[in-house]
Amino acid sequence: MGTYHCIPLLIWTYMFHTVDTILLQEKPNSYLSSKNIVGLTKDDGKMLRRTKRGWMWNQFFLLEEYTGTDTQYVGKLHTDQDKGDGNLKYILTGDGAGSLFVIDENTGDIHAAKKLDREEKSLYILRAKAIDRKTGRQVEPESEFIIKIHDINDNEPKFTKDLYTASVPEMSGVGTSVIQVTATDADDANYGNSAKVVYSILQGQPYFSVDPESGIIKTALPDMSRENREQYQVVIQAKDMGGQMGGLSGTTTVNITLTDVNNNPPRFPQSTYQFNSPESVPLGTHLGRIKANDPDVGENAEMEYRIAEGDGADMFDVITDKDTQEGIITVKQNLDFENQMLYTLRVDASNTHPDPRFLHLGPFKDTAVVKISVEDIDEPPVFSKVSYLIEVDEDVKEGSIIGQVTAYDPDARNNLIKYSVDRHTDMDRIFGIHSENGSIFTLKALDRESSPWHNITVTATEINNPKQSSHIPVFIRILDINDHAPEFAMYYETFVCENAKPGQLIQTVSVMDKDDPPRGHKFYFEPVPEFTLNPNFTIVDNKDNTAGIMTRKDGYSRNKMSTYLLPILIFDNDYPIQSSTGTLTIRVCACDNQGNMQSCTAEALILSAGLSTGALVAILLCVLILLILVVLFAALKRQRKKEPLIISKDDVRDNIVTYNDEGGGEEDTQAFDIGTLRNPEAREDTKLRRDVMPETIFQIRRTVPLWENIDVQDFIHRRLKENDADPSAPPYDSLATYAYEGNDSIADSLSSLESLTADCNQDYDYLSDWGPRFKKLADMYGGDDSDRD
């Protein structure tokens, strides 16, 4: 029996020890006594001894946000060394010691002095020690303990954004995910349900729903149409405590936009369109615009237009304006009112990006009828060709017809047409045209070598309406005729060495011909008939349009013959054959052993025994320099002798003096007096020149006196001779001009310039009989003598 009673005792002791250990780890507010705490470890199978500890305290947890009037009790420190006689002093250090947590140094009781917030700090680490008041010695080693702050539900859930923006395609199925919203709770998620958040929708039903746990917003209605409604505003609530009563909550707003899909086909607002076009519009002209409406947007509303069928499918075209999504009707071919006045087209408009998911809704295109009426206008003449090419020989006679252009009036009235050449394209007036039939003929001789092509413009004009005219280019090609003889391609400086041997090549000549035969050039070289056998040189035709000049004798002498003239007969093979004679000048020169020319004149042979070529050149240069120095010295001496008084850039010697003073009549007393020119004796004595310094200030040059009534022409000739003979006369680089108008007029003169030399007054009464045009002169010179005085 004793044995059976002992077994339950051991089991209870083990359970008590286990519970005691768990309470120490998980609930530190359990009272710790000075009993020994057993720590078990393996050490060679031996049982460890108990470790003795003297600290005791009974609380480790503290609620946050305490609102009581008294300080909140935290726990009590106690050691088995405390006999209750007040000899021990308890001291607390660590996080918040003295400010947040205070300790009674006699009893070891700990209190919270302030309200704590777990969200600010959830854990405090403190250290405690007991000191003997008398000795100041620690009776227990310093020990560390932890105070945890228990959470209460004092924070509401908060979303990561105050406003969310999302989009979902229209026509989406039920349950299509739109966006996920997230809310967080600052409370402790490991303690109760304070941080357990549940989502719900407050606004946005029945279109959308939200998953209560994940916060994912989904569509709740099928086939929502963007064209009906595009924007939705959804309000989501997040509530803690698992959504139970009394939980805190927060909200956010989600703006949801339905994006477009191509679920609508284009539709024309009307079935028929009408346009008018003049028959003369240029190709590519825009006649009008048509547009089909598509409620979709973006690329889903893009469409293209095309002509499906109609009697004008080849006459017109339709292009799509990518900016406005309109179809533009354009002219593809030239219209003619006389051929057809009305065209009917069928134009299709279709989407360029159809969505296969909605093809079951029907064809995504629409068709409209377009009618185009052609208006008749007076059109200009039309040529039978776009351009004309005429070929003519260059030797054609003047006045010959070389070609013809034709034009007609496309209108029903068929007006008569006249032709003309635009002279801006034929400035030299080489060609003419018959105005009635458009025949082109030559007005001058043609020359292919100067102008192988002529590009002229012919104008056709309606006789009844000259404003209606057309222009056409005519290209005239001048064909070559063999009318130029071949000639040397260049001037050849040919020489032969005195020591030349027979058969040596001394020159290769080539020729040129201004003509351009179709088969190419072919030239032949022969001696002239007068000198078929030349004893000095031989002409060898190389058969490649060149000829070689070969020596025929052994050695040449400059003393006997320094220059040879070799005539060469050159002719071509075209029809008619053209030929010419070219003369080649061959000089006899002294050469070295390699055939390099040294000198070609007989004088050089004579001088070679004396001075060298370099010495002769030096002597010539010295002589030339001496001559230049003499000329410069003479020029400087003459310029120094007649130094100008006025030295400026406007020196009269560097200018041409022109006298162009017409005078002002009798009343102008400052003008030039022609009487001096008529009466040389009335001239003043010769005055000193002002532009050069006189050689002797007292020497005054006097001219030969002239007799009275001398003829002006003779007077001018005398003056010219005097100036030519006198180097000190007006500047030698000036131009003296004397205007002479000839002998007296038979009809006399009306001028009053000779009034100073007249012996008596003239009678001007006859001016009154000349009519109103001479009334002013009659008033000035006619009348009484008193008036004239």
mmCIF file with all atom_site columns, N, CA and C in Angstrom, residues 180-239:
data_model
loop_
_atom_site.group_PDB
_atom_site.id
_atom_site.type_symbol
_atom_site.label_atom_id
_atom_site.label_alt_id
_atom_site.label_comp_id
_atom_site.label_asym_id
_atom_site.label_entity_id
_atom_site.label_seq_id
_atom_site.pdbx_PDB_ins_code
_atom_site.Cartn_x
_atom_site.Cartn_y
_atom_site.Cartn_z
_atom_site.occupancy
_atom_site.B_iso_or_equiv
_atom_site.pdbx_formal_charge
_atom_site.auth_seq_id
_atom_site.auth_comp_id
_atom_site.auth_asym_id
_atom_site.auth_atom_id
_atom_site.pdbx_PDB_model_num
ATOM 1   N N  . GLN A 1 180 ? -7.345  45.135 -55.859 1.00 0.00 ? 180 GLN A N  1
ATOM 2   C CA . GLN A 1 180 ? -7.281  44.700 -54.472 1.00 0.00 ? 180 GLN A CA 1
ATOM 3   C C  . GLN A 1 180 ? -6.907  45.880 -53.593 1.00 0.00 ? 180 GLN A C  1
ATOM 4   N N  . VAL A 1 181 ? -7.735  46.097 -52.533 1.00 0.00 ? 181 VAL A N  1
ATOM 5   C CA . VAL A 1 181 ? -7.449  47.149 -51.557 1.00 0.00 ? 181 VAL A CA 1
ATOM 6   C C  . VAL A 1 181 ? -6.927  46.486 -50.293 1.00 0.00 ? 181 VAL A C  1
ATOM 7   N N  . THR A 1 182 ? -6.076  47.196 -49.556 1.00 0.00 ? 182 THR A N  1
ATOM 8   C CA . THR A 1 182 ? -5.452  46.634 -48.357 1.00 0.00 ? 182 THR A CA 1
ATOM 9   C C  . THR A 1 182 ? -5.541  47.637 -47.223 1.00 0.00 ? 182 THR A C  1
ATOM 10  N N  . ALA A 1 183 ? -5.989  47.139 -46.045 1.00 0.00 ? 183 ALA A N  1
ATOM 11  C CA . ALA A 1 183 ? -6.040  47.961 -44.833 1.00 0.00 ? 183 ALA A CA 1
ATOM 12  C C  . ALA A 1 183 ? -5.204  47.289 -43.755 1.00 0.00 ? 183 ALA A C  1
ATOM 13  N N  . THR A 1 184 ? -4.522  48.074 -42.947 1.00 0.00 ? 184 THR A N  1
ATOM 14  C CA . THR A 1 184 ? -3.694  47.549 -41.856 1.00 0.00 ? 184 THR A CA 1
ATOM 15  C C  . THR A 1 184 ? -4.190  48.107 -40.529 1.00 0.00 ? 184 THR A C  1
ATOM 16  N N  . ASP A 1 185 ? -4.000  47.268 -39.430 1.00 0.00 ? 185 ASP A N  1
ATOM 17  C CA . ASP A 1 185 ? -4.423  47.661 -38.076 1.00 0.00 ? 185 ASP A CA 1
ATOM 18  C C  . ASP A 1 185 ? -3.184  47.645 -37.190 1.00 0.00 ? 185 ASP A C  1
ATOM 19  N N  . ALA A 1 186 ? -2.959  48.738 -36.474 1.00 0.00 ? 186 ALA A N  1
ATOM 20  C CA . ALA A 1 186 ? -1.763  48.861 -35.646 1.00 0.00 ? 186 ALA A CA 1
ATOM 21  C C  . ALA A 1 186 ? -1.833  48.038 -34.375 1.00 0.00 ? 186 ALA A C  1
ATOM 22  N N  . ASP A 1 187 ? -2.999  47.468 -34.046 1.00 0.00 ? 187 ASP A N  1
ATOM 23  C CA . ASP A 1 187 ? -3.114  46.651 -32.836 1.00 0.00 ? 187 ASP A CA 1
ATOM 24  C C  . ASP A 1 187 ? -2.361  45.344 -33.020 1.00 0.00 ? 187 ASP A C  1
ATOM 25  N N  . ASP A 1 188 ? -2.205  44.616 -31.835 1.00 0.00 ? 188 ASP A N  1
ATOM 26  C CA . ASP A 1 188 ? -1.427  43.380 -31.825 1.00 0.00 ? 188 ASP A CA 1
ATOM 27  C C  . ASP A 1 188 ? -2.236  42.268 -32.473 1.00 0.00 ? 188 ASP A C  1
ATOM 28  N N  . ALA A 1 189 ? -1.691  41.733 -33.573 1.00 0.00 ? 189 ALA A N  1
ATOM 29  C CA . ALA A 1 189 ? -2.408  40.669 -34.276 1.00 0.00 ? 189 ALA A CA 1
ATOM 30  C C  . ALA A 1 189 ? -2.333  39.343 -33.521 1.00 0.00 ? 189 ALA A C  1
ATOM 31  N N  . ASN A 1 190 ? -1.402  39.221 -32.560 1.00 0.00 ? 190 ASN A N  1
ATOM 32  C CA . ASN A 1 190 ? -1.261  37.960 -31.812 1.00 0.00 ? 190 ASN A CA 1
ATOM 33  C C  . ASN A 1 190 ? -2.090  37.931 -30.531 1.00 0.00 ? 190 ASN A C  1
ATOM 34  N N  . TYR A 1 191 ? -2.789  38.999 -30.271 1.00 0.00 ? 191 TYR A N  1
ATOM 35  C CA . TYR A 1 191 ? -3.563  39.072 -29.026 1.00 0.00 ? 191 TYR A CA 1
ATOM 36  C C  . TYR A 1 191 ? -5.023  39.405 -29.373 1.00 0.00 ? 191 TYR A C  1
ATOM 37  N N  . GLY A 1 192 ? -5.865  38.448 -29.336 1.00 0.00 ? 192 GLY A N  1
ATOM 38  C CA . GLY A 1 192 ? -7.290  38.644 -29.591 1.00 0.00 ? 192 GLY A CA 1
ATOM 39  C C  . GLY A 1 192 ? -7.567  38.956 -31.061 1.00 0.00 ? 192 GLY A C  1
ATOM 40  N N  . ASN A 1 193 ? -8.696  39.612 -31.348 1.00 0.00 ? 193 ASN A N  1
ATOM 41  C CA . ASN A 1 193 ? -9.141  39.958 -32.708 1.00 0.00 ? 193 ASN A CA 1
ATOM 42  C C  . ASN A 1 193 ? -9.009  41.454 -32.993 1.00 0.00 ? 193 ASN A C  1
ATOM 43  N N  . SER A 1 194 ? -8.217  42.117 -32.205 1.00 0.00 ? 194 SER A N  1
ATOM 44  C CA . SER A 1 194 ? -8.116  43.571 -32.394 1.00 0.00 ? 194 SER A CA 1
ATOM 45  C C  . SER A 1 194 ? -7.578  43.946 -33.775 1.00 0.00 ? 194 SER A C  1
ATOM 46  N N  . ALA A 1 195 ? -6.725  43.102 -34.370 1.00 0.00 ? 195 ALA A N  1
ATOM 47  C CA . ALA A 1 195 ? -6.129  43.427 -35.677 1.00 0.00 ? 195 ALA A CA 1
ATOM 48  C C  . ALA A 1 195 ? -6.707  42.578 -36.798 1.00 0.00 ? 195 ALA A C  1
ATOM 49  N N  . LYS A 1 196 ? -7.748  41.820 -36.555 1.00 0.00 ? 196 LYS A N  1
ATOM 50  C CA . LYS A 1 196 ? -8.360  41.005 -37.610 1.00 0.00 ? 196 LYS A CA 1
ATOM 51  C C  . LYS A 1 196 ? -9.347  41.873 -38.392 1.00 0.00 ? 196 LYS A C  1
ATOM 52  N N  . VAL A 1 197 ? -9.043  42.123 -39.685 1.00 0.00 ? 197 VAL A N  1
ATOM 53  C CA . VAL A 1 197 ? -9.793  43.071 -40.514 1.00 0.00 ? 197 VAL A CA 1
ATOM 54  C C  . VAL A 1 197 ? -10.701 42.299 -41.467 1.00 0.00 ? 197 VAL A C  1
ATOM 55  N N  . VAL A 1 198 ? -11.904 42.810 -41.615 1.00 0.00 ? 198 VAL A N  1
ATOM 56  C CA . VAL A 1 198 ? -12.897 42.255 -42.552 1.00 0.00 ? 198 VAL A CA 1
ATOM 57  C C  . VAL A 1 198 ? -13.368 43.389 -43.457 1.00 0.00 ? 198 VAL A C  1
ATOM 58  N N  . TYR A 1 199 ? -13.444 43.132 -44.823 1.00 0.00 ? 199 TYR A N  1
ATOM 59  C CA . TYR A 1 199 ? -13.821 44.141 -45.807 1.00 0.00 ? 199 TYR A CA 1
ATOM 60  C C  . TYR A 1 199 ? -15.288 43.976 -46.186 1.00 0.00 ? 199 TYR A C  1
ATOM 61  N N  . SER A 1 200 ? -15.898 45.120 -46.449 1.00 0.00 ? 200 SER A N  1
ATOM 62  C CA . SER A 1 200 ? -17.297 45.125 -46.924 1.00 0.00 ? 200 SER A CA 1
ATOM 63  C C  . SER A 1 200 ? -17.476 46.332 -47.848 1.00 0.00 ? 200 SER A C  1
ATOM 64  N N  . ILE A 1 201 ? -18.504 46.300 -48.679 1.00 0.00 ? 201 ILE A N  1
ATOM 65  C CA . ILE A 1 201 ? -18.765 47.375 -49.640 1.00 0.00 ? 201 ILE A CA 1
ATOM 66  C C  . ILE A 1 201 ? -19.919 48.219 -49.126 1.00 0.00 ? 201 ILE A C  1
ATOM 67  N N  . LEU A 1 202 ? -19.705 49.518 -49.050 1.00 0.00 ? 202 LEU A N  1
ATOM 68  C CA . LEU A 1 202 ? -20.745 50.434 -48.595 1.00 0.00 ? 202 LEU A CA 1
ATOM 69  C C  . LEU A 1 202 ? -21.452 51.118 -49.755 1.00 0.00 ? 202 LEU A C  1
ATOM 70  N N  . GLN A 1 203 ? -20.723 51.343 -50.882 1.00 0.00 ? 203 GLN A N  1
ATOM 71  C CA . GLN A 1 203 ? -21.301 52.018 -52.051 1.00 0.00 ? 203 GLN A CA 1
ATOM 72  C C  . GLN A 1 203 ? -20.729 51.378 -53.311 1.00 0.00 ? 203 GLN A C  1
ATOM 73  N N  . GLY A 1 204 ? -21.566 51.149 -54.305 1.00 0.00 ? 204 GLY A N  1
ATOM 74  C CA . GLY A 1 204 ? -21.133 50.545 -55.552 1.00 0.00 ? 204 GLY A CA 1
ATOM 75  C C  . GLY A 1 204 ? -21.892 49.303 -55.918 1.00 0.00 ? 204 GLY A C  1
ATOM 76  N N  . GLN A 1 205 ? -22.816 48.929 -55.106 1.00 0.00 ? 205 GLN A N  1
ATOM 77  C CA . GLN A 1 205 ? -23.673 47.796 -55.434 1.00 0.00 ? 205 GLN A CA 1
ATOM 78  C C  . GLN A 1 205 ? -24.810 48.280 -56.351 1.00 0.00 ? 205 GLN A C  1
ATOM 79  N N  . PRO A 1 206 ? -25.332 47.452 -57.200 1.00 0.00 ? 206 PRO A N  1
ATOM 80  C CA . PRO A 1 206 ? -25.038 46.007 -57.390 1.00 0.00 ? 206 PRO A CA 1
ATOM 81  C C  . PRO A 1 206 ? -23.994 45.748 -58.455 1.00 0.00 ? 206 PRO A C  1
ATOM 82  N N  . TYR A 1 207 ? -23.178 46.774 -58.797 1.00 0.00 ? 207 TYR A N  1
ATOM 83  C CA . TYR A 1 207 ? -22.251 46.612 -59.912 1.00 0.00 ? 207 TYR A CA 1
ATOM 84  C C  . TYR A 1 207 ? -20.983 45.876 -59.513 1.00 0.00 ? 207 TYR A C  1
ATOM 85  N N  . PHE A 1 208 ? -20.551 46.076 -58.239 1.00 0.00 ? 208 PHE A N  1
ATOM 86  C CA . PHE A 1 208 ? -19.293 45.493 -57.801 1.00 0.00 ? 208 PHE A CA 1
ATOM 87  C C  . PHE A 1 208 ? -19.470 44.855 -56.430 1.00 0.00 ? 208 PHE A C  1
ATOM 88  N N  . SER A 1 209 ? -18.552 43.940 -56.098 1.00 0.00 ? 209 SER A N  1
ATOM 89  C CA . SER A 1 209 ? -18.512 43.283 -54.786 1.00 0.00 ? 209 SER A CA 1
ATOM 90  C C  . SER A 1 209 ? -17.065 43.228 -54.335 1.00 0.00 ? 209 SER A C  1
ATOM 91  N N  . VAL A 1 210 ? -16.846 42.904 -53.036 1.00 0.00 ? 210 VAL A N  1
ATOM 92  C CA . VAL A 1 210 ? -15.503 42.838 -52.478 1.00 0.00 ? 210 VAL A CA 1
ATOM 93  C C  . VAL A 1 210 ? -15.391 41.572 -51.655 1.00 0.00 ? 210 VAL A C  1
ATOM 94  N N  . ASP A 1 211 ? -14.280 40.917 -51.742 1.00 0.00 ? 211 ASP A N  1
ATOM 95  C CA . ASP A 1 211 ? -13.997 39.728 -50.943 1.00 0.00 ? 211 ASP A CA 1
ATOM 96  C C  . ASP A 1 211 ? -13.704 40.176 -49.521 1.00 0.00 ? 211 ASP A C  1
ATOM 97  N N  . PRO A 1 212 ? -14.405 39.653 -48.495 1.00 0.00 ? 212 PRO A N  1
ATOM 98  C CA . PRO A 1 212 ? -14.250 40.165 -47.126 1.00 0.00 ? 212 PRO A CA 1
ATOM 99  C C  . PRO A 1 212 ? -12.868 39.927 -46.539 1.00 0.00 ? 212 PRO A C  1
ATOM 100 N N  . GLU A 1 213 ? -12.157 38.946 -46.955 1.00 0.00 ? 213 GLU A N  1
ATOM 101 C CA . GLU A 1 213 ? -10.860 38.631 -46.363 1.00 0.00 ? 213 GLU A CA 1
ATOM 102 C C  . GLU A 1 213 ? -9.695  39.235 -47.177 1.00 0.00 ? 213 GLU A C  1
ATOM 103 N N  . SER A 1 214 ? -9.735  39.102 -48.517 1.00 0.00 ? 214 SER A N  1
ATOM 104 C CA . SER A 1 214 ? -8.609  39.561 -49.332 1.00 0.00 ? 214 SER A CA 1
ATOM 105 C C  . SER A 1 214 ? -8.744  41.019 -49.778 1.00 0.00 ? 214 SER A C  1
ATOM 106 N N  . GLY A 1 215 ? -9.940  41.557 -49.800 1.00 0.00 ? 215 GLY A N  1
ATOM 107 C CA . GLY A 1 215 ? -10.136 42.929 -50.258 1.00 0.00 ? 215 GLY A CA 1
ATOM 108 C C  . GLY A 1 215 ? -10.136 43.073 -51.769 1.00 0.00 ? 215 GLY A C  1
ATOM 109 N N  . ILE A 1 216 ? -10.310 42.002 -52.511 1.00 0.00 ? 216 ILE A N  1
ATOM 110 C CA . ILE A 1 216 ? -10.327 42.058 -53.971 1.00 0.00 ? 216 ILE A CA 1
ATOM 111 C C  . ILE A 1 216 ? -11.725 42.487 -54.426 1.00 0.00 ? 216 ILE A C  1
ATOM 112 N N  . ILE A 1 217 ? -11.762 43.540 -55.246 1.00 0.00 ? 217 ILE A N  1
ATOM 113 C CA . ILE A 1 217 ? -13.029 44.036 -55.776 1.00 0.00 ? 217 ILE A CA 1
ATOM 114 C C  . ILE A 1 217 ? -13.281 43.344 -57.109 1.00 0.00 ? 217 ILE A C  1
ATOM 115 N N  . LYS A 1 218 ? -14.497 42.870 -57.314 1.00 0.00 ? 218 LYS A N  1
ATOM 116 C CA . LYS A 1 218 ? -14.865 42.136 -58.510 1.00 0.00 ? 218 LYS A CA 1
ATOM 117 C C  . LYS A 1 218 ? -16.151 42.714 -59.086 1.00 0.00 ? 218 LYS A C  1
ATOM 118 N N  . THR A 1 219 ? -16.361 42.410 -60.390 1.00 0.00 ? 219 THR A N  1
ATOM 119 C CA . THR A 1 219 ? -17.618 42.827 -61.028 1.00 0.00 ? 219 THR A CA 1
ATOM 120 C C  . THR A 1 219 ? -18.746 41.941 -60.528 1.00 0.00 ? 219 THR A C  1
ATOM 121 N N  . ALA A 1 220 ? -19.912 42.562 -60.375 1.00 0.00 ? 220 ALA A N  1
ATOM 122 C CA . ALA A 1 220 ? -21.077 41.817 -59.872 1.00 0.00 ? 220 ALA A CA 1
ATOM 123 C C  . ALA A 1 220 ? -22.189 41.732 -60.899 1.00 0.00 ? 220 ALA A C  1
ATOM 124 N N  . LEU A 1 221 ? -22.141 42.519 -61.977 1.00 0.00 ? 221 LEU A N  1
ATOM 125 C CA . LEU A 1 221 ? -23.160 42.465 -63.026 1.00 0.00 ? 221 LEU A CA 1
ATOM 126 C C  . LEU A 1 221 ? -22.498 42.109 -64.352 1.00 0.00 ? 221 LEU A C  1
ATOM 127 N N  . PRO A 1 222 ? -23.154 41.353 -65.221 1.00 0.00 ? 222 PRO A N  1
ATOM 128 C CA . PRO A 1 222 ? -22.569 41.014 -66.521 1.00 0.00 ? 222 PRO A CA 1
ATOM 129 C C  . PRO A 1 222 ? -22.847 42.117 -67.550 1.00 0.00 ? 222 PRO A C  1
ATOM 130 N N  . ASP A 1 223 ? -21.962 42.185 -68.561 1.00 0.00 ? 223 ASP A N  1
ATOM 131 C CA . ASP A 1 223 ? -22.168 43.023 -69.752 1.00 0.00 ? 223 ASP A CA 1
ATOM 132 C C  . ASP A 1 223 ? -22.428 44.488 -69.406 1.00 0.00 ? 223 ASP A C  1
ATOM 133 N N  . MET A 1 224 ? -21.638 45.036 -68.525 1.00 0.00 ? 224 MET A N  1
ATOM 134 C CA . MET A 1 224 ? -21.748 46.470 -68.270 1.00 0.00 ? 224 MET A CA 1
ATOM 135 C C  . MET A 1 224 ? -21.193 47.231 -69.477 1.00 0.00 ? 224 MET A C  1
ATOM 136 N N  . SER A 1 225 ? -21.922 48.220 -69.984 1.00 0.00 ? 225 SER A N  1
ATOM 137 C CA . SER A 1 225 ? -21.569 48.924 -71.220 1.00 0.00 ? 225 SER A CA 1
ATOM 138 C C  . SER A 1 225 ? -20.952 50.284 -70.901 1.00 0.00 ? 225 SER A C  1
ATOM 139 N N  . ARG A 1 226 ? -19.798 50.534 -71.487 1.00 0.00 ? 226 ARG A N  1
ATOM 140 C CA . ARG A 1 226 ? -19.158 51.831 -71.318 1.00 0.00 ? 226 ARG A CA 1
ATOM 141 C C  . ARG A 1 226 ? -19.968 52.938 -71.958 1.00 0.00 ? 226 ARG A C  1
ATOM 142 N N  . GLU A 1 227 ? -20.627 52.627 -73.068 1.00 0.00 ? 227 GLU A N  1
ATOM 143 C CA . GLU A 1 227 ? -21.417 53.645 -73.747 1.00 0.00 ? 227 GLU A CA 1
ATOM 144 C C  . GLU A 1 227 ? -22.599 54.113 -72.899 1.00 0.00 ? 227 GLU A C  1
ATOM 145 N N  . ASN A 1 228 ? -23.083 53.255 -71.999 1.00 0.00 ? 228 ASN A N  1
ATOM 146 C CA . ASN A 1 228 ? -24.173 53.649 -71.091 1.00 0.00 ? 228 ASN A CA 1
ATOM 147 C C  . ASN A 1 228 ? -23.646 54.379 -69.864 1.00 0.00 ? 228 ASN A C  1
ATOM 148 N N  . ARG A 1 229 ? -22.604 53.848 -69.259 1.00 0.00 ? 229 ARG A N  1
ATOM 149 C CA . ARG A 1 229 ? -22.009 54.488 -68.091 1.00 0.00 ? 229 ARG A CA 1
ATOM 150 C C  . ARG A 1 229 ? -20.542 54.097 -68.045 1.00 0.00 ? 229 ARG A C  1
ATOM 151 N N  . GLU A 1 230 ? -19.687 55.091 -67.831 1.00 0.00 ? 230 GLU A N  1
ATOM 152 C CA . GLU A 1 230 ? -18.250 54.839 -67.900 1.00 0.00 ? 230 GLU A CA 1
ATOM 153 C C  . GLU A 1 230 ? -17.579 54.886 -66.548 1.00 0.00 ? 230 GLU A C  1
ATOM 154 N N  . GLN A 1 231 ? -18.039 55.741 -65.605 1.00 0.00 ? 231 GLN A N  1
ATOM 155 C CA . GLN A 1 231 ? -17.381 55.940 -64.320 1.00 0.00 ? 231 GLN A CA 1
ATOM 156 C C  . GLN A 1 231 ? -18.248 55.388 -63.183 1.00 0.00 ? 231 GLN A C  1
ATOM 157 N N  . TYR A 1 232 ? -17.575 54.739 -62.223 1.00 0.00 ? 232 TYR A N  1
ATOM 158 C CA . TYR A 1 232 ? -18.229 54.238 -61.020 1.00 0.00 ? 232 TYR A CA 1
ATOM 159 C C  . TYR A 1 232 ? -17.357 54.601 -59.821 1.00 0.00 ? 232 TYR A C  1
ATOM 160 N N  . GLN A 1 233 ? -18.050 54.911 -58.689 1.00 0.00 ? 233 GLN A N  1
ATOM 161 C CA . GLN A 1 233 ? -17.347 55.212 -57.443 1.00 0.00 ? 233 GLN A CA 1
ATOM 162 C C  . GLN A 1 233 ? -17.790 54.204 -56.392 1.00 0.00 ? 233 GLN A C  1
ATOM 163 N N  . VAL A 1 234 ? -16.826 53.466 -55.860 1.00 0.00 ? 234 VAL A N  1
ATOM 164 C CA . VAL A 1 234 ? -17.086 52.389 -54.907 1.00 0.00 ? 234 VAL A CA 1
ATOM 165 C C  . VAL A 1 234 ? -16.432 52.761 -53.584 1.00 0.00 ? 234 VAL A C  1
ATOM 166 N N  . VAL A 1 235 ? -17.188 52.590 -52.470 1.00 0.00 ? 235 VAL A N  1
ATOM 167 C CA . VAL A 1 235 ? -16.679 52.862 -51.124 1.00 0.00 ? 235 VAL A CA 1
ATOM 168 C C  . VAL A 1 235 ? -16.543 51.534 -50.399 1.00 0.00 ? 235 VAL A C  1
ATOM 169 N N  . ILE A 1 236 ? -15.320 51.245 -49.900 1.00 0.00 ? 236 ILE A N  1
ATOM 170 C CA . ILE A 1 236 ? -15.014 49.989 -49.212 1.00 0.00 ? 236 ILE A CA 1
ATOM 171 C C  . ILE A 1 236 ? -14.722 50.298 -47.744 1.00 0.00 ? 236 ILE A C  1
ATOM 172 N N  . GLN A 1 237 ? -15.292 49.429 -46.866 1.00 0.00 ? 237 GLN A N  1
ATOM 173 C CA . GLN A 1 237 ? -15.056 49.568 -45.416 1.00 0.00 ? 237 GLN A CA 1
ATOM 174 C C  . GLN A 1 237 ? -14.208 48.408 -44.931 1.00 0.00 ? 237 GLN A C  1
ATOM 175 N N  . ALA A 1 238 ? -13.231 48.714 -44.039 1.00 0.00 ? 238 ALA A N  1
ATOM 176 C CA . ALA A 1 238 ? -12.418 47.700 -43.357 1.00 0.00 ? 238 ALA A CA 1
ATOM 177 C C  . ALA A 1 238 ? -12.707 47.806 -41.860 1.00 0.00 ? 238 ALA A C  1
ATOM 178 N N  . LYS A 1 239 ? -13.130 46.707 -41.224 1.00 0.00 ? 239 LYS A N  1
ATOM 179 C CA . LYS A 1 239 ? -13.514 46.710 -39.807 1.00 0.00 ? 239 LYS A CA 1
ATOM 180 C C  . LYS A 1 239 ? -12.739 45.633 -39.072 1.00 0.00 ? 239 LYS A C  1
#
